[in-house]
Amino acid sequence: MMKVSQPRLLQGTDNGEVLPESIPSAPGTLPHFVEEPDDAYIIKSNPIALRCKARPAMQIFFKCNGEWVHQNEHVSEESLDESSGLKVREVFINVTRQQVEDFHGPEDYWCQCVAWSHLGTSKSRKASVRIAYLRKNFEQDPQGREVPIEGMIVLHCRPPEGVPAAEVEWLKNEEPIDADQDENIDTRADHNLIIRQARLSDSGNYTCVAANIVAKRRSLSATVVVYVNGGWSSWTEWSACNVPCGRGWQKRSRTCTNPAPLNGGAFCEGMSVQKVTCTSLCPVDGSWDVWSEWSVCSPECEHLRIRECTAPSPRNGGKFCEGLSQESENCTDGLCILDKKPLHEIKPQSIENASDIALYSGLGAAVVAVAVLVIGVTLYRRSQSDYGVDVIDSSALTGGFQTFNFKTVRQGNSLLLNSSLQPDLTVSRTYSGPICLQDPLDKELMTESSLFNPLTDIKVKVQSSFMVSLGVSDRAEYHGKNHPGTFPHGNSRGFSTIHPRSKTPYIQNLSSLPTRTELRTTGVFGHLGGRLVMPNTGVSLLIPHGAIPEENSWEIYMSINQGEPSLQSDGVEVLLSPEVTCGPPDMIVTTPFALTIPHCADVSSEHWNIHLKKRTQQGKWEEVMSVEDESTSCYCLLDPFACHVLLDSFGTYALTGEPITDCAVKQLKVAVFGCMSCNSLDYNLRVYCVDNTPCAFQEVVSDERHQGGQLLEEPKLLHFKGNTFSLQISVLDIPPFLWRIKPFTACQEVPFSRVWCSNRQPLHCAFSLERYTPTTTQLSCKICIRQLKGHEQILQVQTSILESERETITFFAQEDSTFPAQTGPKAFKIPYSIRQRICATFDTPNAKGKDWQMLAQKNSINRNLSYFATQSSPSAVILNLWEARHQHDGDLDSLACALEEIGRTHTKLSNLTEAQLDAADFNYSRQNGL
């Protein structure tokens, strides 16, 4: 090994290269590079060495950036290749950081080796020299994610800028991730971490690590949470009805465990408990009817009497009557003598002859009686048919009942006032009870009158129910009054006493009779608040706790207008609810009270524009708000059958609706009542179509009870569209040869406007059926109520016209009628202690939204939240609205589910268990007789 002295450099070659002064001459070949210089990086301030080795080579020099490196900077070493005998020369130079930084060119700093032999020169590859570095900050840190199970996870990472480019690896919980060992993980795409299907085990803290020859950098950790949304389990079987007979409830439950929510997954939506009403028929034990009369004394000197187990008959598994159904005894007190002989001495043939004589005598008497009865019935029906009574279209009515038109009768009928004139349908008088034609004066009165008329309310004992929150009042707070044109109770037979000369004054007096104008109830309330309920009308008033200052009390009243509505329709708007008044008007409350008003609209924002209106002191009506509007003065929560309103002032309120399209629907309740006519062969059917509000149907029930009407079928709902098509009511499938209906009266049509703008006045059509024989006691037919090009309902009538055999269908439930006024804690379903804890939890704003706004959302109160924001305790007002909305639910399940879902993150509600809410539910039901 030896050092070679530096040759003298010359310039002026064609290619601009500076070559040695002389090229050594020696036999051999062109130089071949055994080792060429590699790319290098300067780390911090440490110089790097570039090496190259060639054979055979006489000289080797480096050229950097197009210029020869001074020979003094080269270090050469020479050796002999033992296998080939050729000289091997190795040269290296040092490159410093300063040299690289001082170079300014279009490309990186580079160096190249040039080797000489006697045949020429050879050049090595260019080796670049760069200053190595790695910046501190990542261009993009991975971000935490919450993903559902089996979802895709993508964590982005852009490492810091560096030379050479940094390599990236991922850490999970400080442990390296090996993508080769897990096919579900991919780290090849632009340094990103991709987990194709998230597993629960993929939850953790992920860190992106970037490193090169200079340094290693760590990104911020990203927390990945793989959550599981809850799923409902299957429903359990329905529990047994909680009462052995009568109206009760049964429930079933499910749990949010299929799967259970994990890692913050969403709780199951919906109810965990379902309750439905159940009705079990109560067993009725049989009871004996009265004994029949004793039979005639038989030849054996005995007579019989019998009794039947029909008062009532055993039903629904009830016990049969105990005792004998037949009884016999001696009818001669032991003195049984025939032809002055004791019975034991009389020959059997004599007894047999006497028995035959009695039998034939009885048969003869029966034949004569039947003949007389047939002749009498025939003559009576002929006399009745002379008047030609018929039923006309109910569209002529201006009141709530079907009028009857007495057609022009046969020539020579002197019983009519003027047989040549058609009756004036605009004249109408109404009388209570069925009309019996007893004398000519009666017939004259009937030419100007309706056959049926609503009567005053009566007390009703309600036994069971198929309809909730409907009914007739049986409490003292209700003061019913007679309708105009009705006779006082008990005077329906007064026609025969009227002389013809006094007929006109008497009819005029009918309009002066008092009318039923309102239902009314009152209660005294203090600081503890309470609930005022108008029994069986769907109307209620909730006075919150603290709304009335301490040591104060007020007598609060509530009434429903049952007269002609003061809110008259303008042709566009329709009255959808009763007019409800609450007062006193000068009372001031510190917390909004909740007023519940029933309505008959099929709620849909697409088809109705519903308004809340209030009557001013001048008697005019002004709009308070539209149900869909945002307002801070009051709040309306519209449910399918009622509207719950939060108000701060008393007055008279009503709901009106403006139909937006022809698809706007009013819900009508259709029902059929029946009663016997004065003529024992006739039976009257009355079909009602009223707004589907409890108070409207209550008025019908009250009227029918005064007329002796019996509900023949459970009422049904009819969806009546605002498409201008009329309503048809028809009687179908009347049993032939048993019943008949007069020609052209089996179908009646009511104009659209009469139904659509009924203003709660009961609309009904009457049908008169006639039996062929008195022995027909069963009636079976169908009542079809339908709107042309609209909805249809069928009422199936299956009844006995005999009151003793008829099975009673009750009208209403007694839920409302037990406690019209409730004061203090027993009026509220949510105990005051639980209410305080809920308010303390949710009134405080929460950054995650776990405050009163979520409480409102979970209770399906999603609109006009700005109203609650203006209240001192939004949660308390929301709970008041919940109380008003769920007064008939019978349990706290909906609130329990909402609190269960929200309360998972609230330690203050951790001990508010379902058991506590169930206990509160039980206490409320027990206190209120539910």
mmCIF file of N, CA, C and O in Angstrom, residues 726-790:
data_model
loop_
_atom_site.group_PDB
_atom_site.id
_atom_site.type_symbol
_atom_site.label_atom_id
_atom_site.label_comp_id
_atom_site.label_asym_id
_atom_site.label_seq_id
_atom_site.Cartn_x
_atom_site.Cartn_y
_atom_site.Cartn_z
ATOM 1 N N SER A 726 -121.163 14.136 0.476
ATOM 2 C CA SER A 726 -122.159 14.019 1.545
ATOM 3 C C SER A 726 -122.029 12.696 2.288
ATOM 4 O O SER A 726 -121.233 11.825 1.939
ATOM 5 N N LEU A 727 -122.878 12.548 3.308
ATOM 6 C CA LEU A 727 -122.885 11.374 4.173
ATOM 7 C C LEU A 727 -124.172 10.599 3.940
ATOM 8 O O LEU A 727 -125.263 11.181 3.888
ATOM 9 N N GLN A 728 -124.041 9.285 3.795
ATOM 10 C CA GLN A 728 -125.201 8.427 3.617
ATOM 11 C C GLN A 728 -125.342 7.488 4.810
ATOM 12 O O GLN A 728 -124.358 6.908 5.261
ATOM 13 N N ILE A 729 -126.593 7.323 5.278
ATOM 14 C CA ILE A 729 -126.888 6.405 6.377
ATOM 15 C C ILE A 729 -128.015 5.496 5.898
ATOM 16 O O ILE A 729 -129.062 5.973 5.462
ATOM 17 N N SER A 730 -127.783 4.199 5.969
ATOM 18 C CA SER A 730 -128.779 3.262 5.450
ATOM 19 C C SER A 730 -128.895 2.068 6.376
ATOM 20 O O SER A 730 -127.954 1.708 7.094
ATOM 21 N N VAL A 731 -130.086 1.446 6.333
ATOM 22 C CA VAL A 731 -130.365 0.234 7.105
ATOM 23 C C VAL A 731 -130.368 -0.939 6.137
ATOM 24 O O VAL A 731 -131.064 -0.916 5.112
ATOM 25 N N LEU A 732 -129.571 -1.970 6.460
ATOM 26 C CA LEU A 732 -129.396 -3.101 5.559
ATOM 27 C C LEU A 732 -129.766 -4.399 6.274
ATOM 28 O O LEU A 732 -129.762 -4.468 7.508
ATOM 29 N N ASP A 733 -130.009 -5.419 5.460
ATOM 30 C CA ASP A 733 -130.204 -6.798 5.933
ATOM 31 C C ASP A 733 -131.288 -6.902 7.003
ATOM 32 O O ASP A 733 -131.122 -7.545 8.048
ATOM 33 N N ILE A 734 -132.431 -6.268 6.759
ATOM 34 C CA ILE A 734 -133.567 -6.414 7.670
ATOM 35 C C ILE A 734 -134.183 -7.784 7.441
ATOM 36 O O ILE A 734 -134.443 -8.175 6.299
ATOM 37 N N PRO A 735 -134.406 -8.586 8.487
ATOM 38 C CA PRO A 735 -134.952 -9.942 8.297
ATOM 39 C C PRO A 735 -136.316 -9.914 7.609
ATOM 40 O O PRO A 735 -137.252 -9.277 8.119
ATOM 41 N N PRO A 736 -136.431 -10.544 6.451
ATOM 42 C CA PRO A 736 -137.744 -10.564 5.774
ATOM 43 C C PRO A 736 -138.741 -11.413 6.554
ATOM 44 O O PRO A 736 -138.374 -12.319 7.316
ATOM 45 N N PHE A 737 -140.027 -11.079 6.348
ATOM 46 C CA PHE A 737 -141.141 -11.793 6.974
ATOM 47 C C PHE A 737 -141.187 -11.612 8.494
ATOM 48 O O PHE A 737 -142.069 -12.157 9.151
ATOM 49 N N LEU A 738 -140.206 -10.909 9.064
ATOM 50 C CA LEU A 738 -140.237 -10.615 10.491
ATOM 51 C C LEU A 738 -140.365 -9.112 10.744
ATOM 52 O O LEU A 738 -141.094 -8.685 11.636
ATOM 53 N N TRP A 739 -139.607 -8.329 9.950
ATOM 54 C CA TRP A 739 -139.596 -6.880 10.103
ATOM 55 C C TRP A 739 -139.754 -6.234 8.723
ATOM 56 O O TRP A 739 -139.422 -6.843 7.709
ATOM 57 N N ARG A 740 -140.223 -4.996 8.741
ATOM 58 C CA ARG A 740 -140.272 -4.230 7.503
ATOM 59 C C ARG A 740 -140.032 -2.759 7.829
ATOM 60 O O ARG A 740 -140.267 -2.300 8.944
ATOM 61 N N ILE A 741 -139.531 -2.046 6.821
ATOM 62 C CA ILE A 741 -139.307 -0.604 6.937
ATOM 63 C C ILE A 741 -140.086 0.067 5.831
ATOM 64 O O ILE A 741 -140.264 -0.503 4.734
ATOM 65 N N LYS A 742 -140.546 1.253 6.093
ATOM 66 C CA LYS A 742 -141.388 1.927 5.116
ATOM 67 C C LYS A 742 -140.597 2.218 3.837
ATOM 68 O O LYS A 742 -139.404 2.490 3.895
ATOM 69 N N PRO A 743 -141.258 2.160 2.694
ATOM 70 C CA PRO A 743 -140.553 2.377 1.417
ATOM 71 C C PRO A 743 -139.867 3.746 1.369
ATOM 72 O O PRO A 743 -140.349 4.728 1.933
ATOM 73 N N PHE A 744 -138.716 3.775 0.714
ATOM 74 C CA PHE A 744 -137.941 5.006 0.480
ATOM 75 C C PHE A 744 -137.367 5.625 1.747
ATOM 76 O O PHE A 744 -136.959 6.774 1.751
ATOM 77 N N THR A 745 -137.376 4.905 2.854
ATOM 78 C CA THR A 745 -136.794 5.463 4.094
ATOM 79 C C THR A 745 -135.603 4.655 4.578
ATOM 80 O O THR A 745 -135.056 4.955 5.632
ATOM 81 N N ALA A 746 -135.196 3.635 3.842
ATOM 82 C CA ALA A 746 -134.080 2.796 4.297
ATOM 83 C C ALA A 746 -132.736 3.486 4.133
ATOM 84 O O ALA A 746 -131.752 3.065 4.724
ATOM 85 N N CYS A 747 -132.689 4.556 3.330
ATOM 86 C CA CYS A 747 -131.426 5.279 3.119
ATOM 87 C C CYS A 747 -131.686 6.770 3.214
ATOM 88 O O CYS A 747 -132.635 7.282 2.598
ATOM 89 N N GLN A 748 -130.877 7.463 4.021
ATOM 90 C CA GLN A 748 -130.988 8.910 4.167
ATOM 91 C C GLN A 748 -129.626 9.548 3.895
ATOM 92 O O GLN A 748 -128.594 8.958 4.215
ATOM 93 N N GLU A 749 -129.637 10.728 3.326
ATOM 94 C CA GLU A 749 -128.397 11.407 2.946
ATOM 95 C C GLU A 749 -128.324 12.771 3.629
ATOM 96 O O GLU A 749 -129.327 13.508 3.677
ATOM 97 N N VAL A 750 -127.152 13.098 4.154
ATOM 98 C CA VAL A 750 -126.940 14.362 4.870
ATOM 99 C C VAL A 750 -125.924 15.180 4.080
ATOM 100 O O VAL A 750 -124.845 14.661 3.733
ATOM 101 N N PRO A 751 -126.202 16.434 3.774
ATOM 102 C CA PRO A 751 -125.256 17.240 2.993
ATOM 103 C C PRO A 751 -123.922 17.410 3.722
ATOM 104 O O PRO A 751 -123.848 17.356 4.953
ATOM 105 N N PHE A 752 -122.892 17.645 2.932
ATOM 106 C CA PHE A 752 -121.542 17.781 3.484
ATOM 107 C C PHE A 752 -121.466 18.906 4.511
ATOM 108 O O PHE A 752 -120.907 18.739 5.595
ATOM 109 N N SER A 753 -122.026 20.075 4.188
ATOM 110 C CA SER A 753 -121.893 21.230 5.085
ATOM 111 C C SER A 753 -122.573 20.961 6.425
ATOM 112 O O SER A 753 -122.127 21.466 7.448
ATOM 113 N N ARG A 754 -123.648 20.162 6.414
ATOM 114 C CA ARG A 754 -124.355 19.865 7.663
ATOM 115 C C ARG A 754 -123.466 19.052 8.611
ATOM 116 O O ARG A 754 -123.531 19.213 9.829
ATOM 117 N N VAL A 755 -122.628 18.199 8.040
ATOM 118 C CA VAL A 755 -121.744 17.377 8.865
ATOM 119 C C VAL A 755 -120.468 18.138 9.208
ATOM 120 O O VAL A 755 -120.010 18.140 10.351
ATOM 121 N N TRP A 756 -119.879 18.787 8.211
ATOM 122 C CA TRP A 756 -118.560 19.425 8.385
ATOM 123 C C TRP A 756 -118.638 20.591 9.360
ATOM 124 O O TRP A 756 -117.740 20.799 10.166
ATOM 125 N N CYS A 757 -119.693 21.375 9.308
ATOM 126 C CA CYS A 757 -119.824 22.560 10.163
ATOM 127 C C CYS A 757 -120.943 22.346 11.181
ATOM 128 O O CYS A 757 -121.788 23.208 11.394
ATOM 129 N N SER A 758 -120.934 21.177 11.816
ATOM 130 C CA SER A 758 -122.023 20.843 12.735
ATOM 131 C C SER A 758 -121.967 21.625 14.032
ATOM 132 O O SER A 758 -122.933 21.671 14.771
ATOM 133 N N ASN A 759 -120.775 22.227 14.355
ATOM 134 C CA ASN A 759 -120.632 23.003 15.594
ATOM 135 C C ASN A 759 -121.071 22.207 16.836
ATOM 136 O O ASN A 759 -121.729 22.724 17.733
ATOM 137 N N ARG A 760 -120.697 20.924 16.820
ATOM 138 C CA ARG A 760 -120.925 20.026 17.950
ATOM 139 C C ARG A 760 -122.394 19.678 18.173
ATOM 140 O O ARG A 760 -122.728 18.965 19.100
ATOM 141 N N GLN A 761 -123.315 20.207 17.356
ATOM 142 C CA GLN A 761 -124.707 19.847 17.560
ATOM 143 C C GLN A 761 -124.925 18.420 17.088
ATOM 144 O O GLN A 761 -124.526 18.058 15.992
ATOM 145 N N PRO A 762 -125.570 17.573 17.902
ATOM 146 C CA PRO A 762 -125.730 16.168 17.515
ATOM 147 C C PRO A 762 -126.523 16.026 16.232
ATOM 148 O O PRO A 762 -127.617 16.584 16.095
ATOM 149 N N LEU A 763 -126.000 15.292 15.296
ATOM 150 C CA LEU A 763 -126.670 15.017 14.041
ATOM 151 C C LEU A 763 -127.160 13.582 14.074
ATOM 152 O O LEU A 763 -126.381 12.672 14.378
ATOM 153 N N HIS A 764 -128.448 13.366 13.778
ATOM 154 C CA HIS A 764 -128.917 11.993 13.776
ATOM 155 C C HIS A 764 -130.038 11.812 12.778
ATOM 156 O O HIS A 764 -130.714 12.755 12.377
ATOM 157 N N CYS A 765 -130.161 10.559 12.343
ATOM 158 C CA CYS A 765 -131.239 10.160 11.461
ATOM 159 C C CYS A 765 -132.037 9.063 12.154
ATOM 160 O O CYS A 765 -131.468 8.224 12.851
ATOM 161 N N ALA A 766 -133.360 9.082 11.949
ATOM 162 C CA ALA A 766 -134.235 8.132 12.618
ATOM 163 C C ALA A 766 -134.868 7.196 11.600
ATOM 164 O O ALA A 766 -135.189 7.602 10.478
ATOM 165 N N PHE A 767 -135.009 5.955 11.985
ATOM 166 C CA PHE A 767 -135.636 4.938 11.149
ATOM 167 C C PHE A 767 -136.684 4.218 11.991
ATOM 168 O O PHE A 767 -136.446 3.900 13.160
ATOM 169 N N SER A 768 -137.819 3.948 11.387
ATOM 170 C CA SER A 768 -138.898 3.256 12.090
ATOM 171 C C SER A 768 -139.105 1.889 11.451
ATOM 172 O O SER A 768 -139.364 1.784 10.249
ATOM 173 N N LEU A 769 -138.945 0.838 12.254
ATOM 174 C CA LEU A 769 -139.151 -0.527 11.800
ATOM 175 C C LEU A 769 -140.450 -1.063 12.393
ATOM 176 O O LEU A 769 -140.853 -0.664 13.493
ATOM 177 N N GLU A 770 -141.075 -2.002 11.685
ATOM 178 C CA GLU A 770 -142.354 -2.545 12.141
ATOM 179 C C GLU A 770 -142.298 -4.070 12.126
ATOM 180 O O GLU A 770 -141.837 -4.681 11.145
ATOM 181 N N ARG A 771 -142.762 -4.674 13.211
ATOM 182 C CA ARG A 771 -142.843 -6.126 13.282
ATOM 183 C C ARG A 771 -144.124 -6.610 12.606
ATOM 184 O O ARG A 771 -145.158 -5.939 12.650
ATOM 185 N N TYR A 772 -144.052 -7.782 12.026
ATOM 186 C CA TYR A 772 -145.255 -8.379 11.473
ATOM 187 C C TYR A 772 -146.149 -8.945 12.565
ATOM 188 O O TYR A 772 -147.372 -8.873 12.476
ATOM 189 N N THR A 773 -145.535 -9.531 13.601
ATOM 190 C CA THR A 773 -146.316 -10.134 14.688
ATOM 191 C C THR A 773 -145.705 -9.740 16.022
ATOM 192 O O THR A 773 -144.489 -9.493 16.113
ATOM 193 N N PRO A 774 -146.496 -9.710 17.068
ATOM 194 C CA PRO A 774 -145.946 -9.368 18.395
ATOM 195 C C PRO A 774 -144.980 -10.411 18.934
ATOM 196 O O PRO A 774 -144.224 -10.131 19.859
ATOM 197 N N THR A 775 -144.993 -11.602 18.349
ATOM 198 C CA THR A 775 -144.103 -12.646 18.875
ATOM 199 C C THR A 775 -142.647 -12.433 18.474
ATOM 200 O O THR A 775 -141.752 -13.084 19.010
ATOM 201 N N THR A 776 -142.376 -11.544 17.517
ATOM 202 C CA THR A 776 -140.997 -11.251 17.091
ATOM 203 C C THR A 776 -140.339 -10.356 18.136
ATOM 204 O O THR A 776 -140.763 -9.205 18.334
ATOM 205 N N THR A 777 -139.330 -10.880 18.807
ATOM 206 C CA THR A 777 -138.658 -10.111 19.864
ATOM 207 C C THR A 777 -137.186 -9.860 19.564
ATOM 208 O O THR A 777 -136.537 -9.117 20.296
ATOM 209 N N GLN A 778 -136.653 -10.465 18.525
ATOM 210 C CA GLN A 778 -135.235 -10.287 18.193
ATOM 211 C C GLN A 778 -135.112 -9.451 16.918
ATOM 212 O O GLN A 778 -135.860 -9.658 15.956
ATOM 213 N N LEU A 779 -134.171 -8.524 16.932
ATOM 214 C CA LEU A 779 -133.902 -7.674 15.769
ATOM 215 C C LEU A 779 -132.447 -7.812 15.372
ATOM 216 O O LEU A 779 -131.542 -7.668 16.210
ATOM 217 N N SER A 780 -132.234 -8.092 14.098
ATOM 218 C CA SER A 780 -130.871 -8.200 13.559
ATOM 219 C C SER A 780 -130.818 -7.450 12.246
ATOM 220 O O SER A 780 -131.599 -7.726 11.326
ATOM 221 N N CYS A 781 -129.907 -6.478 12.163
ATOM 222 C CA CYS A 781 -129.736 -5.721 10.930
ATOM 223 C C CYS A 781 -128.377 -5.015 10.969
ATOM 224 O O CYS A 781 -127.646 -5.099 11.964
ATOM 225 N N LYS A 782 -128.049 -4.326 9.896
ATOM 226 C CA LYS A 782 -126.805 -3.569 9.803
ATOM 227 C C LYS A 782 -127.120 -2.117 9.496
ATOM 228 O O LYS A 782 -128.042 -1.824 8.728
ATOM 229 N N ILE A 783 -126.334 -1.238 10.117
ATOM 230 C CA ILE A 783 -126.421 0.195 9.831
ATOM 231 C C ILE A 783 -125.134 0.581 9.106
ATOM 232 O O ILE A 783 -124.040 0.414 9.653
ATOM 233 N N CYS A 784 -125.262 1.078 7.904
ATOM 234 C CA CYS A 784 -124.090 1.493 7.105
ATOM 235 C C CYS A 784 -124.006 3.009 7.105
ATOM 236 O O CYS A 784 -124.952 3.681 6.669
ATOM 237 N N ILE A 785 -122.908 3.540 7.614
ATOM 238 C CA ILE A 785 -122.651 4.987 7.589
ATOM 239 C C ILE A 785 -121.416 5.209 6.733
ATOM 240 O O ILE A 785 -120.330 4.706 7.060
ATOM 241 N N ARG A 786 -121.532 5.925 5.651
ATOM 242 C CA ARG A 786 -120.386 6.110 4.770
ATOM 243 C C ARG A 786 -120.430 7.481 4.115
ATOM 244 O O ARG A 786 -121.507 8.037 3.869
ATOM 245 N N GLN A 787 -119.255 7.985 3.859
ATOM 246 C CA GLN A 787 -119.128 9.212 3.073
ATOM 247 C C GLN A 787 -118.869 8.820 1.630
ATOM 248 O O GLN A 787 -118.052 7.937 1.349
ATOM 249 N N LEU A 788 -119.582 9.464 0.737
ATOM 250 C CA LEU A 788 -119.362 9.174 -0.676
ATOM 251 C C LEU A 788 -117.899 9.445 -1.016
ATOM 252 O O LEU A 788 -117.357 10.506 -0.703
ATOM 253 N N LYS A 789 -117.256 8.463 -1.619
ATOM 254 C CA LYS A 789 -115.829 8.522 -1.946
ATOM 255 C C LYS A 789 -115.004 8.750 -0.678
ATOM 256 O O LYS A 789 -114.055 9.536 -0.678
ATOM 257 N N GLY A 790 -115.392 8.074 0.382
ATOM 258 C CA GLY A 790 -114.678 8.238 1.646
ATOM 259 C C GLY A 790 -114.786 6.991 2.503
ATOM 260 O O GLY A 790 -114.971 5.880 2.005
#
